[in-house]
Amino acid sequence: MPDKRSAVLLTQCAGMFLVQLDVTVVNVALPSIGARFHAGVPALQWIVDGYTVVLAALLLSGGALGDVLGHRRVVLAGLGIFGLASAGCALAPDSATLIAARVAQGAGAALLLPGTLAVITRTFPGRHEQARALGVWAGVSALALAAGPLLGGLLVTATGWRSLFWINVPLTALAAAGTLLVPADPPTTGRVDVKGVLTGATALAALVYAVIESSIPAAVLGVAAAAAFLAAERTGPAPMLPLTLLRSRTFAAANVVAGAMNFAGLGTILLATLYLQGVHHAGPLTAALAMLPGFLPLSLLAPVTGRLTARFGPRPVMIAGLLTGATGLLGLLRVTGHSTIAGSFLPAFALFGVGLGLLTVAVVAAAVGGVPAGRAGIASGVNNTARQACGALGIATFGAIAGSPAQPAAFLHGLHAAAVLGAGMWLAAAVLTAVAVGRP
């Protein structure tokens, strides 16, 4: 790769790294934040979900804005919003302000993430060089998820939880400076699907709120907004989710599997953090190190999974990941208040991580491969949206099932119930993959 194009790839990967890092880096700090602000489990869930809900709701519209205004411009705007919101998180005097700043972070991330992918695909137009560049992008994405808990544990232990957000400020500035190296792309014709953005964001936020707060009115609003979203996408002139894509069995199944993957995946990560620090009373760094075997496979397996998917197609890799991850989730049934971390938690969480590592690349490949080549960008956006939206719902659902670790017996009962739910979803997803995901 020529030096200039390598610099572009590095810059866009750095921006995406920040977005993915903030999905997991905050988890190990939740007990410290809760103690500082006297916040309960619902507030802690919103500190995570305030970011992921907005990211999921605005991802597709972020890509559409890039098409209209130019992706470099939108990436720079996303980096600016993300950096300012990170400073707001670091300065937050209470949990409500922190949640609001996390919402703003999610908006910046939604502008940034699809733009990085668009810039890379434009910079590397050849099929083989583009595949290599996207492999690097996916590997860095997985590395960010894996690095989050460890980096979070180190920073919280050394300097406190606010440093998790302060570190984003100079990194965002560096990424913005590097993005200026990217040639400006001329805007293309297109419109932003305003109705889709508003109804989709309302549906997701209301449904997550209904789960966390047990609110029936919010659930009704969420269902009504979801119906309005589908109507808007069916009749709108420029839908951000073209429903015709769902006629592809492979594409539809890949997105259902992606949603199930993150629903159980992010929900389990939240409960693992609360278990280690709330029940076992491990410090942030100890908890991060205990979770590392579950996150390392995300980055270590990314290139291997890419080669396996290229050779055999996504279906067998997805099935292997789902079955392995489900086995790990069921292994959490051995976790008790008296069991050792090394003897019960680590083996189960490591298997769970191997499952995620096998799934991540293969699921995206299945989604993109299930539509015509000209729709690969929207296919990737829909897949990312499904993952982030269902991840937010998973965090809300698993947190509601388990409750507070301040009541260890009830929490462990809820942890086991959530593990069974997650394993059941992944096993059902494996059956769906075998039936609906096409051969290579």
Tab-separated table of C-alpha atoms in Angstrom:
chain	number	residue	atom	x	y	z
A	1	MET	CA	0.000	0.000	0.000
A	2	PRO	CA	1.423	3.414	-0.883
A	3	ASP	CA	2.361	5.589	2.067
A	4	LYS	CA	-0.423	8.146	1.613
A	5	ARG	CA	-3.103	5.496	1.364
A	6	SER	CA	-1.630	3.711	4.378
A	7	ALA	CA	-1.877	6.968	6.321
A	8	VAL	CA	-5.540	7.269	5.305
A	9	LEU	CA	-6.190	3.692	6.417
A	10	LEU	CA	-4.423	4.314	9.738
A	11	THR	CA	-6.387	7.501	10.351
A	12	GLN	CA	-9.772	5.934	9.660
A	13	CYS	CA	-8.932	2.900	11.774
A	14	ALA	CA	-7.972	5.245	14.618
A	15	GLY	CA	-11.354	6.977	14.450
A	16	MET	CA	-13.202	3.680	14.369
A	17	PHE	CA	-11.017	2.404	17.257
A	18	LEU	CA	-12.307	5.235	19.465
A	19	VAL	CA	-15.926	4.426	18.597
A	20	GLN	CA	-15.586	0.714	19.380
A	21	LEU	CA	-13.404	1.309	22.436
A	22	ASP	CA	-16.150	3.285	24.139
A	23	VAL	CA	-18.554	0.359	23.753
A	24	THR	CA	-16.592	-1.683	26.343
A	25	VAL	CA	-14.095	0.605	28.092
A	26	VAL	CA	-16.726	2.021	30.453
A	27	ASN	CA	-17.917	-1.357	31.749
A	28	VAL	CA	-15.128	-1.898	34.280
A	29	ALA	CA	-15.684	1.623	35.638
A	30	LEU	CA	-19.408	1.159	36.326
A	31	PRO	CA	-19.044	0.185	40.007
A	32	SER	CA	-16.739	3.177	40.606
A	33	ILE	CA	-19.142	5.525	38.817
A	34	GLY	CA	-22.085	4.055	40.730
A	35	ALA	CA	-20.309	4.597	44.051
A	36	ARG	CA	-19.323	8.167	43.139
A	37	PHE	CA	-22.842	9.202	42.086
A	38	HIS	CA	-24.825	6.797	44.325
A	39	ALA	CA	-26.363	5.409	41.121
A	40	GLY	CA	-28.332	2.163	40.886
A	41	VAL	CA	-28.236	-0.493	38.157
A	42	PRO	CA	-30.758	1.345	35.881
A	43	ALA	CA	-28.571	4.467	35.809
A	44	LEU	CA	-25.477	2.352	35.128
A	45	GLN	CA	-27.310	0.624	32.274
A	46	TRP	CA	-28.131	4.026	30.773
A	47	ILE	CA	-24.496	5.110	31.028
A	48	VAL	CA	-23.733	2.242	28.641
A	49	ASP	CA	-26.973	2.349	26.640
A	50	GLY	CA	-27.052	6.138	26.266
A	51	TYR	CA	-24.103	5.644	23.941
A	52	THR	CA	-25.137	2.445	22.157
A	53	VAL	CA	-28.812	3.391	21.607
A	54	VAL	CA	-27.959	6.667	19.864
A	55	LEU	CA	-25.126	5.034	17.923
A	56	ALA	CA	-27.524	2.353	16.669
A	57	ALA	CA	-30.343	4.799	15.916
A	58	LEU	CA	-28.216	7.203	13.872
A	59	LEU	CA	-25.741	4.889	12.105
A	60	LEU	CA	-27.679	4.643	8.860
A	61	SER	CA	-28.451	8.360	8.802
A	62	GLY	CA	-24.752	9.071	9.410
A	63	GLY	CA	-23.930	7.138	6.259
A	64	ALA	CA	-26.665	8.967	4.333
A	65	LEU	CA	-25.322	12.352	5.471
A	66	GLY	CA	-21.900	11.326	4.229
A	67	ASP	CA	-23.355	10.542	0.813
A	68	VAL	CA	-24.976	13.972	0.657
A	69	LEU	CA	-22.313	16.185	2.268
A	70	GLY	CA	-19.118	14.209	1.667
A	71	HIS	CA	-17.727	11.559	4.012
A	72	ARG	CA	-14.563	13.444	5.023
A	73	ARG	CA	-16.622	16.397	6.211
A	74	VAL	CA	-18.982	14.151	8.174
A	75	VAL	CA	-16.085	12.191	9.724
A	76	LEU	CA	-14.513	15.460	10.893
A	77	ALA	CA	-17.844	16.597	12.362
A	78	GLY	CA	-18.224	13.257	14.123
A	79	LEU	CA	-14.734	13.488	15.598
A	80	GLY	CA	-15.436	17.023	16.853
A	81	ILE	CA	-18.711	16.035	18.531
A	82	PHE	CA	-17.149	12.895	19.978
A	83	GLY	CA	-14.196	14.811	21.436
A	84	LEU	CA	-16.338	17.549	23.006
A	85	ALA	CA	-18.778	14.995	24.413
A	86	SER	CA	-15.885	13.001	25.896
A	87	ALA	CA	-14.763	16.135	27.739
A	88	GLY	CA	-18.361	16.548	28.956
A	89	CYS	CA	-18.317	12.979	30.285
A	90	ALA	CA	-15.050	13.618	32.123
A	91	LEU	CA	-16.429	16.779	33.753
A	92	ALA	CA	-19.890	15.366	34.593
A	93	PRO	CA	-20.982	16.296	38.151
A	94	ASP	CA	-23.755	13.668	38.346
A	95	SER	CA	-25.082	10.571	36.588
A	96	ALA	CA	-27.741	12.482	34.600
A	97	THR	CA	-25.120	14.766	33.066
A	98	LEU	CA	-22.884	11.797	32.327
A	99	ILE	CA	-25.732	9.998	30.550
A	100	ALA	CA	-26.487	13.124	28.477
A	101	ALA	CA	-22.826	13.423	27.480
A	102	ARG	CA	-22.770	9.736	26.549
A	103	VAL	CA	-25.776	10.369	24.296
A	104	ALA	CA	-23.796	13.127	22.551
A	105	GLN	CA	-20.840	10.745	22.240
A	106	GLY	CA	-23.120	8.250	20.509
A	107	ALA	CA	-24.257	10.909	18.019
A	108	GLY	CA	-20.649	11.743	17.145
A	109	ALA	CA	-19.805	8.068	16.820
A	110	ALA	CA	-22.753	7.502	14.470
A	111	LEU	CA	-21.424	10.205	12.143
A	112	LEU	CA	-17.891	8.857	12.360
A	113	LEU	CA	-18.219	5.080	12.013
A	114	PRO	CA	-19.903	4.688	8.584
A	115	GLY	CA	-17.734	7.459	7.166
A	116	THR	CA	-14.504	5.634	8.032
A	117	LEU	CA	-15.676	2.582	6.097
A	118	ALA	CA	-16.768	4.690	3.110
A	119	VAL	CA	-13.421	6.510	2.987
A	120	ILE	CA	-11.505	3.214	3.071
A	121	THR	CA	-13.542	1.617	0.304
A	122	ARG	CA	-13.057	4.735	-1.871
A	123	THR	CA	-9.304	4.840	-1.143
A	124	PHE	CA	-8.830	1.153	-2.023
A	125	PRO	CA	-11.091	0.495	-5.030
A	126	GLY	CA	-9.491	-2.791	-6.184
A	127	ARG	CA	-11.230	-5.937	-4.915
A	128	HIS	CA	-8.163	-7.598	-3.381
A	129	GLU	CA	-6.594	-4.456	-1.900
A	130	GLN	CA	-9.992	-3.431	-0.565
A	131	ALA	CA	-10.401	-6.833	1.081
A	132	ARG	CA	-7.021	-6.464	2.774
A	133	ALA	CA	-7.829	-2.920	3.920
A	134	LEU	CA	-11.213	-3.977	5.295
A	135	GLY	CA	-9.491	-6.877	7.053
A	136	VAL	CA	-7.239	-4.378	8.825
A	137	TRP	CA	-10.288	-2.246	9.669
A	138	ALA	CA	-12.139	-5.266	11.109
A	139	GLY	CA	-9.070	-6.394	13.046
A	140	VAL	CA	-8.637	-2.962	14.632
A	141	SER	CA	-12.352	-2.942	15.474
A	142	ALA	CA	-11.992	-6.268	17.275
A	143	LEU	CA	-8.813	-5.049	18.996
A	144	ALA	CA	-10.702	-2.014	20.323
A	145	LEU	CA	-13.364	-4.224	21.915
A	146	ALA	CA	-10.655	-6.424	23.419
A	147	ALA	CA	-8.545	-3.488	24.646
A	148	GLY	CA	-11.484	-1.710	26.273
A	149	PRO	CA	-11.708	-3.635	29.556
A	150	LEU	CA	-7.929	-3.836	30.061
A	151	LEU	CA	-7.325	-0.160	29.264
A	152	GLY	CA	-10.319	0.761	31.404
A	153	GLY	CA	-9.038	-1.284	34.323
A	154	LEU	CA	-5.581	0.270	34.106
A	155	LEU	CA	-6.873	3.845	33.902
A	156	VAL	CA	-9.512	3.473	36.618
A	157	THR	CA	-6.977	1.896	38.975
A	158	ALA	CA	-4.266	4.475	38.252
A	159	THR	CA	-6.140	7.752	37.863
A	160	GLY	CA	-9.882	7.205	38.332
A	161	TRP	CA	-12.814	6.709	35.971
A	162	ARG	CA	-12.803	10.244	34.534
A	163	SER	CA	-9.535	9.484	32.726
A	164	LEU	CA	-11.461	7.029	30.504
A	165	PHE	CA	-13.018	10.053	28.829
A	166	TRP	CA	-10.138	12.512	29.026
A	167	ILE	CA	-7.964	10.151	26.971
A	168	ASN	CA	-10.387	10.484	24.059
A	169	VAL	CA	-9.783	14.221	23.707
A	170	PRO	CA	-6.158	14.220	22.416
A	171	LEU	CA	-6.739	11.001	20.447
A	172	THR	CA	-9.725	12.583	18.712
A	173	ALA	CA	-7.672	15.665	17.845
A	174	LEU	CA	-4.933	13.496	16.320
A	175	ALA	CA	-7.474	11.507	14.305
A	176	ALA	CA	-9.043	14.742	13.030
A	177	ALA	CA	-5.637	16.075	11.965
A	178	GLY	CA	-4.971	12.837	10.088
A	179	THR	CA	-8.382	12.922	8.428
A	180	LEU	CA	-7.401	16.195	6.771
A	181	LEU	CA	-5.005	14.089	4.653
A	182	VAL	CA	-8.017	12.419	3.070
A	183	PRO	CA	-8.935	14.007	-0.290
A	184	ALA	CA	-12.293	15.739	-0.168
A	185	ASP	CA	-15.010	13.715	-1.842
A	186	PRO	CA	-17.655	15.516	-3.872
A	187	PRO	CA	-21.174	15.236	-2.427
A	188	THR	CA	-23.492	12.899	-4.275
A	189	THR	CA	-27.180	13.362	-4.831
A	190	GLY	CA	-29.441	11.948	-2.178
A	191	ARG	CA	-31.741	12.803	0.683
A	192	VAL	CA	-31.668	12.071	4.376
A	193	ASP	CA	-34.563	9.874	5.515
A	194	VAL	CA	-35.817	12.233	8.243
A	195	LYS	CA	-38.953	10.186	9.019
A	196	GLY	CA	-36.890	7.026	9.271
A	197	VAL	CA	-34.333	8.653	11.568
A	198	LEU	CA	-36.971	10.083	13.927
A	199	THR	CA	-39.233	7.023	14.114
A	200	GLY	CA	-36.331	4.559	14.314
A	201	ALA	CA	-34.575	6.479	17.086
A	202	THR	CA	-37.840	6.885	19.012
A	203	ALA	CA	-38.657	3.176	18.714
A	204	LEU	CA	-35.270	2.039	19.956
A	205	ALA	CA	-34.998	4.539	22.810
A	206	ALA	CA	-38.575	3.823	23.988
A	207	LEU	CA	-38.110	0.044	23.913
A	208	VAL	CA	-34.825	0.214	25.837
A	209	TYR	CA	-36.407	2.591	28.364
A	210	ALA	CA	-39.376	0.213	28.723
A	211	VAL	CA	-37.071	-2.702	29.550
A	212	ILE	CA	-34.872	-0.783	32.005
A	213	GLU	CA	-37.688	1.085	33.767
A	214	SER	CA	-40.484	-1.544	33.334
A	215	SER	CA	-42.635	1.109	31.669
A	216	ILE	CA	-45.739	-0.045	29.787
A	217	PRO	CA	-46.384	3.385	28.170
A	218	ALA	CA	-42.822	3.393	26.851
A	219	ALA	CA	-43.321	-0.101	25.438
A	220	VAL	CA	-46.503	1.016	23.661
A	221	LEU	CA	-44.692	4.069	22.272
A	222	GLY	CA	-41.819	1.865	21.121
A	223	VAL	CA	-44.096	-0.540	19.261
A	224	ALA	CA	-46.033	2.327	17.653
A	225	ALA	CA	-42.818	4.046	16.591
A	226	ALA	CA	-41.471	0.770	15.176
A	227	ALA	CA	-44.655	0.386	13.091
A	228	ALA	CA	-44.289	3.977	11.888
A	229	PHE	CA	-40.648	3.310	11.010
A	230	LEU	CA	-41.576	0.300	8.863
A	231	ALA	CA	-44.291	2.335	7.133
A	232	ALA	CA	-41.850	5.171	6.461
A	233	GLU	CA	-39.255	2.783	5.034
A	234	ARG	CA	-41.850	1.074	2.842
A	235	THR	CA	-43.193	4.274	1.261
A	236	GLY	CA	-40.371	6.825	1.604
A	237	PRO	CA	-38.507	8.073	-1.491
A	238	ALA	CA	-35.036	7.485	0.026
A	239	PRO	CA	-35.374	4.921	2.849
A	240	MET	CA	-32.321	4.363	5.017
A	241	LEU	CA	-33.406	0.702	5.340
A	242	PRO	CA	-34.606	-0.495	1.924
A	243	LEU	CA	-37.012	-3.282	2.893
A	244	THR	CA	-36.464	-4.982	-0.468
A	245	LEU	CA	-33.066	-6.111	0.840
A	246	LEU	CA	-34.866	-8.323	3.348
A	247	ARG	CA	-36.095	-10.496	0.477
A	248	SER	CA	-32.637	-12.063	0.524
A	249	ARG	CA	-32.801	-14.955	2.994
A	250	THR	CA	-29.066	-14.783	3.633
A	251	PHE	CA	-29.115	-11.040	4.303
A	252	ALA	CA	-32.154	-11.221	6.587
A	253	ALA	CA	-30.778	-14.204	8.513
A	254	ALA	CA	-27.327	-12.615	8.873
A	255	ASN	CA	-28.865	-9.554	10.506
A	256	VAL	CA	-31.008	-11.640	12.869
A	257	VAL	CA	-27.879	-13.561	13.877
A	258	ALA	CA	-25.917	-10.305	14.265
A	259	GLY	CA	-28.650	-8.983	16.555
A	260	ALA	CA	-28.676	-12.173	18.642
A	261	MET	CA	-24.876	-12.076	18.840
A	262	ASN	CA	-24.763	-8.595	20.352
A	263	PHE	CA	-27.934	-9.023	22.433
A	264	ALA	CA	-26.362	-11.871	24.380
A	265	GLY	CA	-22.803	-10.615	23.930
A	266	LEU	CA	-23.057	-7.092	25.356
A	267	GLY	CA	-25.593	-8.193	27.967
A	268	THR	CA	-23.191	-10.874	29.201
A	269	ILE	CA	-20.267	-8.438	29.314
A	270	LEU	CA	-22.298	-6.104	31.547
A	271	LEU	CA	-23.222	-8.909	33.957
A	272	ALA	CA	-19.669	-10.251	33.986
A	273	THR	CA	-18.397	-6.834	35.085
A	274	LEU	CA	-21.018	-6.538	37.839
A	275	TYR	CA	-20.356	-10.122	38.981
A	276	LEU	CA	-16.595	-9.726	39.256
A	277	GLN	CA	-16.678	-6.374	41.048
A	278	GLY	CA	-20.017	-6.599	42.863
A	279	VAL	CA	-20.078	-10.237	43.993
A	280	HIS	CA	-16.376	-11.149	44.017
A	281	HIS	CA	-15.330	-7.612	45.028
A	282	ALA	CA	-12.471	-7.613	42.518
A	283	GLY	CA	-10.830	-4.292	41.722
A	284	PRO	CA	-11.213	-2.710	38.248
A	285	LEU	CA	-7.827	-3.967	37.032
A	286	THR	CA	-8.352	-7.490	38.403
A	287	ALA	CA	-11.790	-7.600	36.785
A	288	ALA	CA	-10.340	-6.401	33.474
A	289	LEU	CA	-7.629	-9.070	33.545
A	290	ALA	CA	-10.231	-11.730	34.376
A	291	MET	CA	-12.275	-10.692	31.329
A	292	LEU	CA	-9.282	-10.503	28.984
A	293	PRO	CA	-9.458	-14.205	27.893
A	294	GLY	CA	-12.943	-13.481	26.626
A	295	PHE	CA	-11.876	-10.429	24.622
A	296	LEU	CA	-8.542	-11.548	23.177
A	297	PRO	CA	-10.162	-14.007	20.720
A	298	LEU	CA	-11.974	-11.056	19.117
A	299	SER	CA	-8.681	-9.677	17.808
A	300	LEU	CA	-6.620	-12.878	17.584
A	301	LEU	CA	-9.231	-14.778	15.574
A	302	ALA	CA	-10.156	-11.938	13.181
A	303	PRO	CA	-7.558	-12.790	10.473
A	304	VAL	CA	-8.111	-16.538	10.904
A	305	THR	CA	-11.877	-16.143	10.658
A	306	GLY	CA	-11.455	-13.999	7.557
A	307	ARG	CA	-9.461	-16.721	5.808
A	308	LEU	CA	-11.871	-19.459	6.882
A	309	THR	CA	-14.840	-17.411	5.699
A	310	ALA	CA	-13.162	-16.730	2.345
A	311	ARG	CA	-12.469	-20.444	1.853
A	312	PHE	CA	-15.607	-22.121	3.190
A	313	GLY	CA	-18.166	-19.328	3.221
A	314	PRO	CA	-19.695	-17.715	6.310
A	315	ARG	CA	-22.199	-20.455	7.204
A	316	PRO	CA	-19.906	-23.083	8.825
A	317	VAL	CA	-17.878	-20.388	10.624
A	318	MET	CA	-21.036	-18.767	11.993
A	319	ILE	CA	-22.418	-22.102	13.197
A	320	ALA	CA	-19.129	-22.964	14.889
A	321	GLY	CA	-19.062	-19.577	16.618
A	322	LEU	CA	-22.672	-19.804	17.790
A	323	LEU	CA	-22.275	-23.325	19.194
A	324	THR	CA	-18.985	-22.462	20.918
A	325	GLY	CA	-20.389	-19.259	22.400
A	326	ALA	CA	-23.555	-21.001	23.592
A	327	THR	CA	-21.396	-23.599	25.356
A	328	GLY	CA	-19.515	-20.806	27.102
A	329	LEU	CA	-22.741	-19.105	28.180
A	330	LEU	CA	-24.062	-22.350	29.653
A	331	GLY	CA	-20.733	-22.692	31.454
A	332	LEU	CA	-21.668	-19.576	33.452
A	333	LEU	CA	-24.220	-21.752	35.264
A	334	ARG	CA	-21.255	-23.058	37.318
A	335	VAL	CA	-20.510	-19.543	38.602
A	336	THR	CA	-21.518	-19.013	42.238
A	337	GLY	CA	-20.682	-16.603	45.013
A	338	HIS	CA	-18.119	-19.071	46.370
A	339	SER	CA	-16.596	-20.396	43.147
A	340	THR	CA	-13.174	-19.151	42.113
A	341	ILE	CA	-12.747	-16.853	39.153
A	342	ALA	CA	-10.107	-19.108	37.576
A	343	GLY	CA	-12.025	-22.319	38.152
A	344	SER	CA	-15.494	-21.378	36.930
A	345	PHE	CA	-15.706	-17.932	35.351
A	346	LEU	CA	-12.585	-17.915	33.168
A	347	PRO	CA	-13.204	-21.130	31.167
A	348	ALA	CA	-16.798	-20.169	30.437
A	349	PHE	CA	-15.975	-16.570	29.495
A	350	ALA	CA	-13.067	-17.689	27.297
A	351	LEU	CA	-15.341	-20.047	25.321
A	352	PHE	CA	-17.860	-17.240	25.009
A	353	GLY	CA	-15.090	-15.000	23.617
A	354	VAL	CA	-14.001	-17.627	21.078
A	355	GLY	CA	-17.589	-17.787	19.870
A	356	LEU	CA	-17.688	-14.002	19.437
A	357	GLY	CA	-14.321	-14.080	17.673
A	358	LEU	CA	-15.552	-16.618	15.132
A	359	LEU	CA	-18.847	-14.814	14.587
A	360	THR	CA	-17.852	-11.180	14.139
A	361	VAL	CA	-16.227	-11.261	10.704
A	362	ALA	CA	-18.376	-14.091	9.334
A	363	VAL	CA	-21.649	-12.317	10.165
A	364	VAL	CA	-20.603	-9.160	8.298
A	365	ALA	CA	-19.408	-11.258	5.348
A	366	ALA	CA	-22.770	-13.052	5.216
A	367	ALA	CA	-24.706	-9.776	5.289
A	368	VAL	CA	-22.608	-8.128	2.583
A	369	GLY	CA	-22.541	-11.312	0.478
A	370	GLY	CA	-26.315	-11.631	0.652
A	371	VAL	CA	-26.989	-8.518	-1.456
A	372	PRO	CA	-25.816	-7.303	-4.888
A	373	ALA	CA	-22.327	-5.792	-4.934
A	374	GLY	CA	-23.688	-2.285	-5.399
A	375	ARG	CA	-25.586	-2.505	-2.098
A	376	ALA	CA	-22.617	-3.575	0.045
A	377	GLY	CA	-22.421	-0.215	1.816
A	378	ILE	CA	-26.045	-0.165	2.950
A	379	ALA	CA	-25.778	-3.877	3.850
A	380	SER	CA	-22.846	-3.146	6.158
A	381	GLY	CA	-24.729	-0.213	7.690
A	382	VAL	CA	-27.842	-2.277	8.343
A	383	ASN	CA	-25.727	-5.033	9.904
A	384	ASN	CA	-23.951	-2.564	12.200
A	385	THR	CA	-27.289	-1.049	13.165
A	386	ALA	CA	-28.771	-4.464	13.993
A	387	ARG	CA	-25.767	-5.251	16.166
A	388	GLN	CA	-25.784	-1.962	18.073
A	389	ALA	CA	-29.576	-1.823	18.500
A	390	CYS	CA	-29.863	-5.371	19.791
A	391	GLY	CA	-26.765	-4.852	21.939
A	392	ALA	CA	-28.499	-1.942	23.667
A	393	LEU	CA	-31.619	-4.065	24.216
A	394	GLY	CA	-29.452	-6.915	25.509
A	395	ILE	CA	-27.793	-4.663	28.085
A	396	ALA	CA	-31.213	-3.460	29.230
A	397	THR	CA	-32.728	-6.955	29.337
A	398	PHE	CA	-29.845	-8.749	31.060
A	399	GLY	CA	-29.510	-5.928	33.590
A	400	ALA	CA	-33.240	-6.118	34.360
A	401	ILE	CA	-33.083	-9.918	34.755
A	402	ALA	CA	-30.068	-9.918	37.087
A	403	GLY	CA	-30.755	-6.815	39.173
A	404	SER	CA	-28.233	-5.406	41.609
A	405	PRO	CA	-25.124	-7.351	42.757
A	406	ALA	CA	-25.738	-5.805	46.173
A	407	GLN	CA	-28.134	-8.745	46.575
A	408	PRO	CA	-25.765	-11.552	45.526
A	409	ALA	CA	-28.174	-14.490	45.700
A	410	ALA	CA	-30.811	-12.810	43.530
A	411	PHE	CA	-28.142	-11.465	41.173
A	412	LEU	CA	-26.596	-14.906	40.636
A	413	HIS	CA	-30.026	-16.412	39.980
A	414	GLY	CA	-30.603	-13.681	37.383
A	415	LEU	CA	-27.135	-14.210	35.896
A	416	HIS	CA	-27.897	-17.901	35.386
A	417	ALA	CA	-31.290	-17.109	33.838
A	418	ALA	CA	-29.690	-14.587	31.468
A	419	ALA	CA	-27.015	-17.122	30.492
A	420	VAL	CA	-29.696	-19.679	29.599
A	421	LEU	CA	-31.587	-17.043	27.594
A	422	GLY	CA	-28.443	-16.045	25.703
A	423	ALA	CA	-27.450	-19.636	25.002
A	424	GLY	CA	-30.954	-20.425	23.759
A	425	MET	CA	-30.845	-17.444	21.404
A	426	TRP	CA	-27.459	-18.489	20.008
A	427	LEU	CA	-28.573	-22.087	19.497
A	428	ALA	CA	-31.685	-20.876	17.671
A	429	ALA	CA	-29.454	-18.597	15.605
A	430	ALA	CA	-27.271	-21.594	14.685
A	431	VAL	CA	-30.352	-23.407	13.351
A	432	LEU	CA	-31.393	-20.301	11.408
A	433	THR	CA	-27.891	-20.024	9.946
A	434	ALA	CA	-27.913	-23.664	8.823
A	435	VAL	CA	-31.286	-23.211	7.122
A	436	ALA	CA	-31.141	-19.703	5.668
A	437	VAL	CA	-27.520	-18.608	5.066
A	438	GLY	CA	-26.529	-19.544	1.524
A	439	ARG	CA	-23.546	-21.540	0.414
A	440	PRO	CA	-20.448	-19.654	-0.785
